[in-house]
Amino acid sequence: MPPTHAPSTTPRPSAASIQHITLERDCQGCTSILRLELPRGGPAMAHQIGKARHRTADSSASAPLPAAEFEALAQALVAAGFFSMADVYQDESLADGAWATVTVRHAGGTHSVFRREDAGPEALKALEAALDALQARLHFVPVQR
């Protein structure tokens, strides 16, 4: 399926210029929104954002983020062509459904890629899988409010 927006024509950032990586996910029936935030230098933050209709509460947890893990993700983003990907991938006939957004802040700005359901290139799905795998490897500790 062709992207709904043209890819950015700005110069592609280097892995070293990447400062912050965020993965956000939600779906119609999900009880909360997931937001994984990975700033260069850490710590990693995992947020569960509650939904009133499900009566779920917000929660956050933090984990040390090894520099090598962040650098590997930054290099994977560049190698996968993340900065050349379109802003949006979705089937225009779907109004609802599971979605994910990967946002990368770098020295020259920010690039976000949104996808709904199974739309989008395999490279984007592989990046999401790498983010999920990193989240599973990190040892998150709840943040007390």
mmCIF file of C-alpha atoms in Angstrom:
data_model
loop_
_atom_site.group_PDB
_atom_site.id
_atom_site.type_symbol
_atom_site.label_atom_id
_atom_site.label_comp_id
_atom_site.label_asym_id
_atom_site.label_seq_id
_atom_site.Cartn_x
_atom_site.Cartn_y
_atom_site.Cartn_z
ATOM 1 C CA MET A 1 0.000 0.000 0.000
ATOM 2 C CA PRO A 2 1.460 3.418 -0.871
ATOM 3 C CA PRO A 3 2.079 5.869 1.957
ATOM 4 C CA THR A 4 -0.514 8.581 2.459
ATOM 5 C CA HIS A 5 2.129 11.298 2.867
ATOM 6 C CA ALA A 6 5.403 11.810 1.038
ATOM 7 C CA PRO A 7 8.596 11.085 2.959
ATOM 8 C CA SER A 8 10.556 14.008 4.324
ATOM 9 C CA THR A 9 13.145 15.556 2.004
ATOM 10 C CA THR A 10 15.292 16.993 4.793
ATOM 11 C CA PRO A 11 18.813 15.586 5.226
ATOM 12 C CA ARG A 12 18.857 12.269 7.063
ATOM 13 C CA PRO A 13 20.189 12.467 10.606
ATOM 14 C CA SER A 14 23.056 10.318 11.813
ATOM 15 C CA ALA A 15 22.734 7.833 14.663
ATOM 16 C CA ALA A 16 24.896 10.144 16.799
ATOM 17 C CA SER A 17 22.410 13.016 16.359
ATOM 18 C CA ILE A 18 19.472 11.005 17.759
ATOM 19 C CA GLN A 19 18.537 12.258 21.226
ATOM 20 C CA HIS A 20 15.207 10.636 22.093
ATOM 21 C CA ILE A 21 13.132 7.686 20.826
ATOM 22 C CA THR A 22 9.458 7.204 21.713
ATOM 23 C CA LEU A 23 7.057 4.358 20.926
ATOM 24 C CA GLU A 24 3.376 4.956 21.601
ATOM 25 C CA ARG A 25 0.604 2.374 21.080
ATOM 26 C CA ASP A 26 -3.128 2.137 21.550
ATOM 27 C CA CYS A 27 -6.164 0.249 20.296
ATOM 28 C CA GLN A 28 -9.931 0.524 20.547
ATOM 29 C CA GLY A 29 -10.247 -2.144 23.256
ATOM 30 C CA CYS A 30 -6.962 -1.527 25.060
ATOM 31 C CA THR A 31 -7.300 -0.594 28.711
ATOM 32 C CA SER A 32 -4.401 1.866 28.521
ATOM 33 C CA ILE A 33 -2.055 3.608 26.128
ATOM 34 C CA LEU A 34 1.583 2.498 26.186
ATOM 35 C CA ARG A 35 4.330 5.095 25.858
ATOM 36 C CA LEU A 36 7.958 3.969 25.956
ATOM 37 C CA GLU A 37 10.443 6.839 26.158
ATOM 38 C CA LEU A 38 14.133 6.311 25.562
ATOM 39 C CA PRO A 39 16.274 9.423 26.016
ATOM 40 C CA ARG A 40 19.977 9.231 25.162
ATOM 41 C CA GLY A 41 21.660 8.916 28.542
ATOM 42 C CA GLY A 42 18.549 7.371 30.113
ATOM 43 C CA PRO A 43 16.657 6.485 32.095
ATOM 44 C CA ALA A 44 14.065 4.627 30.034
ATOM 45 C CA MET A 45 10.480 5.374 31.022
ATOM 46 C CA ALA A 46 7.455 3.151 30.425
ATOM 47 C CA HIS A 47 4.108 4.873 30.893
ATOM 48 C CA GLN A 48 0.689 3.251 30.990
ATOM 49 C CA ILE A 49 -1.852 5.998 30.385
ATOM 50 C CA GLY A 50 -5.214 4.974 31.784
ATOM 51 C CA LYS A 51 -8.563 5.394 30.088
ATOM 52 C CA ALA A 52 -11.620 6.678 31.933
ATOM 53 C CA ARG A 53 -13.981 4.325 30.094
ATOM 54 C CA HIS A 54 -11.983 1.359 31.416
ATOM 55 C CA ARG A 55 -11.415 2.966 34.813
ATOM 56 C CA THR A 56 -7.682 2.371 34.537
ATOM 57 C CA ALA A 57 -5.087 4.533 36.247
ATOM 58 C CA ASP A 58 -1.886 6.024 34.924
ATOM 59 C CA SER A 59 1.373 4.435 35.979
ATOM 60 C CA SER A 60 5.028 4.929 35.169
ATOM 61 C CA ALA A 61 8.178 2.895 35.620
ATOM 62 C CA SER A 62 11.826 3.686 34.988
ATOM 63 C CA ALA A 63 14.853 1.603 34.123
ATOM 64 C CA PRO A 64 18.516 2.287 33.499
ATOM 65 C CA LEU A 65 19.160 2.540 29.760
ATOM 66 C CA PRO A 66 22.621 1.293 28.790
ATOM 67 C CA ALA A 67 24.327 3.579 26.268
ATOM 68 C CA ALA A 68 25.114 0.588 24.040
ATOM 69 C CA GLU A 69 21.407 -0.325 23.849
ATOM 70 C CA PHE A 70 20.439 3.213 22.851
ATOM 71 C CA GLU A 71 23.234 3.402 20.283
ATOM 72 C CA ALA A 72 22.207 0.064 18.755
ATOM 73 C CA LEU A 73 18.629 1.340 18.371
ATOM 74 C CA ALA A 74 19.824 4.632 16.896
ATOM 75 C CA GLN A 75 21.941 2.766 14.348
ATOM 76 C CA ALA A 76 19.029 0.435 13.543
ATOM 77 C CA LEU A 77 16.760 3.440 12.906
ATOM 78 C CA VAL A 78 19.225 4.922 10.432
ATOM 79 C CA ALA A 79 19.948 1.560 8.753
ATOM 80 C CA ALA A 80 16.210 0.852 8.368
ATOM 81 C CA GLY A 81 15.667 4.156 6.578
ATOM 82 C CA PHE A 82 13.377 5.486 9.304
ATOM 83 C CA PHE A 83 13.985 9.104 8.302
ATOM 84 C CA SER A 84 12.891 8.326 4.733
ATOM 85 C CA MET A 85 9.653 6.666 5.814
ATOM 86 C CA ALA A 86 6.336 8.390 5.248
ATOM 87 C CA ASP A 87 4.647 10.119 8.154
ATOM 88 C CA VAL A 88 1.533 7.903 7.970
ATOM 89 C CA TYR A 89 0.764 4.349 6.868
ATOM 90 C CA GLN A 90 -2.858 3.254 7.069
ATOM 91 C CA ASP A 91 -5.717 1.750 5.161
ATOM 92 C CA GLU A 92 -7.966 4.736 4.508
ATOM 93 C CA SER A 93 -11.027 2.488 4.872
ATOM 94 C CA LEU A 94 -10.216 1.851 8.560
ATOM 95 C CA ALA A 95 -11.315 4.521 11.013
ATOM 96 C CA ASP A 96 -10.402 2.574 14.143
ATOM 97 C CA GLY A 97 -7.969 -0.130 15.038
ATOM 98 C CA ALA A 98 -4.658 -0.651 16.723
ATOM 99 C CA TRP A 99 -2.049 1.976 16.016
ATOM 100 C CA ALA A 100 1.552 2.757 16.836
ATOM 101 C CA THR A 101 3.712 5.839 16.457
ATOM 102 C CA VAL A 102 7.500 5.905 16.579
ATOM 103 C CA THR A 103 8.912 9.393 17.156
ATOM 104 C CA VAL A 104 12.595 10.232 16.991
ATOM 105 C CA ARG A 105 14.001 13.561 18.131
ATOM 106 C CA HIS A 106 17.409 14.400 16.691
ATOM 107 C CA ALA A 107 19.700 17.419 16.530
ATOM 108 C CA GLY A 108 17.893 18.770 13.449
ATOM 109 C CA GLY A 109 14.281 18.191 14.491
ATOM 110 C CA THR A 110 11.744 15.417 14.953
ATOM 111 C CA HIS A 111 10.363 12.688 12.697
ATOM 112 C CA SER A 112 7.295 10.595 13.557
ATOM 113 C CA VAL A 113 5.875 7.597 11.730
ATOM 114 C CA PHE A 114 2.292 6.525 12.466
ATOM 115 C CA ARG A 115 0.826 3.213 11.356
ATOM 116 C CA ARG A 116 -2.599 1.685 11.838
ATOM 117 C CA GLU A 117 -3.158 -2.079 12.050
ATOM 118 C CA ASP A 118 -0.745 -3.932 9.756
ATOM 119 C CA ALA A 119 0.069 -1.042 7.408
ATOM 120 C CA GLY A 120 3.630 0.115 6.868
ATOM 121 C CA PRO A 121 6.920 -1.318 5.706
ATOM 122 C CA GLU A 122 8.478 -4.395 7.274
ATOM 123 C CA ALA A 123 11.419 -2.237 8.374
ATOM 124 C CA LEU A 124 9.064 -0.190 10.578
ATOM 125 C CA LYS A 125 7.589 -3.330 12.107
ATOM 126 C CA ALA A 126 11.121 -4.632 12.758
ATOM 127 C CA LEU A 127 11.986 -1.383 14.561
ATOM 128 C CA GLU A 128 8.878 -1.717 16.731
ATOM 129 C CA ALA A 129 9.872 -5.309 17.509
ATOM 130 C CA ALA A 130 13.357 -4.111 18.507
ATOM 131 C CA LEU A 131 11.796 -1.518 20.829
ATOM 132 C CA ASP A 132 9.541 -4.195 22.350
ATOM 133 C CA ALA A 133 12.527 -6.505 22.849
ATOM 134 C CA LEU A 134 14.511 -3.757 24.565
ATOM 135 C CA GLN A 135 11.586 -2.965 26.850
ATOM 136 C CA ALA A 136 11.416 -6.650 27.803
ATOM 137 C CA ARG A 137 15.166 -6.720 28.599
ATOM 138 C CA LEU A 138 15.184 -3.632 30.803
ATOM 139 C CA HIS A 139 14.405 -3.899 34.505
ATOM 140 C CA PHE A 140 11.638 -1.366 35.125
ATOM 141 C CA VAL A 141 10.839 -0.168 38.634
ATOM 142 C CA PRO A 142 7.526 1.600 39.344
ATOM 143 C CA VAL A 143 7.772 5.339 39.916
ATOM 144 C CA GLN A 144 5.991 6.377 43.107
ATOM 145 C CA ARG A 145 3.737 9.409 42.775
#
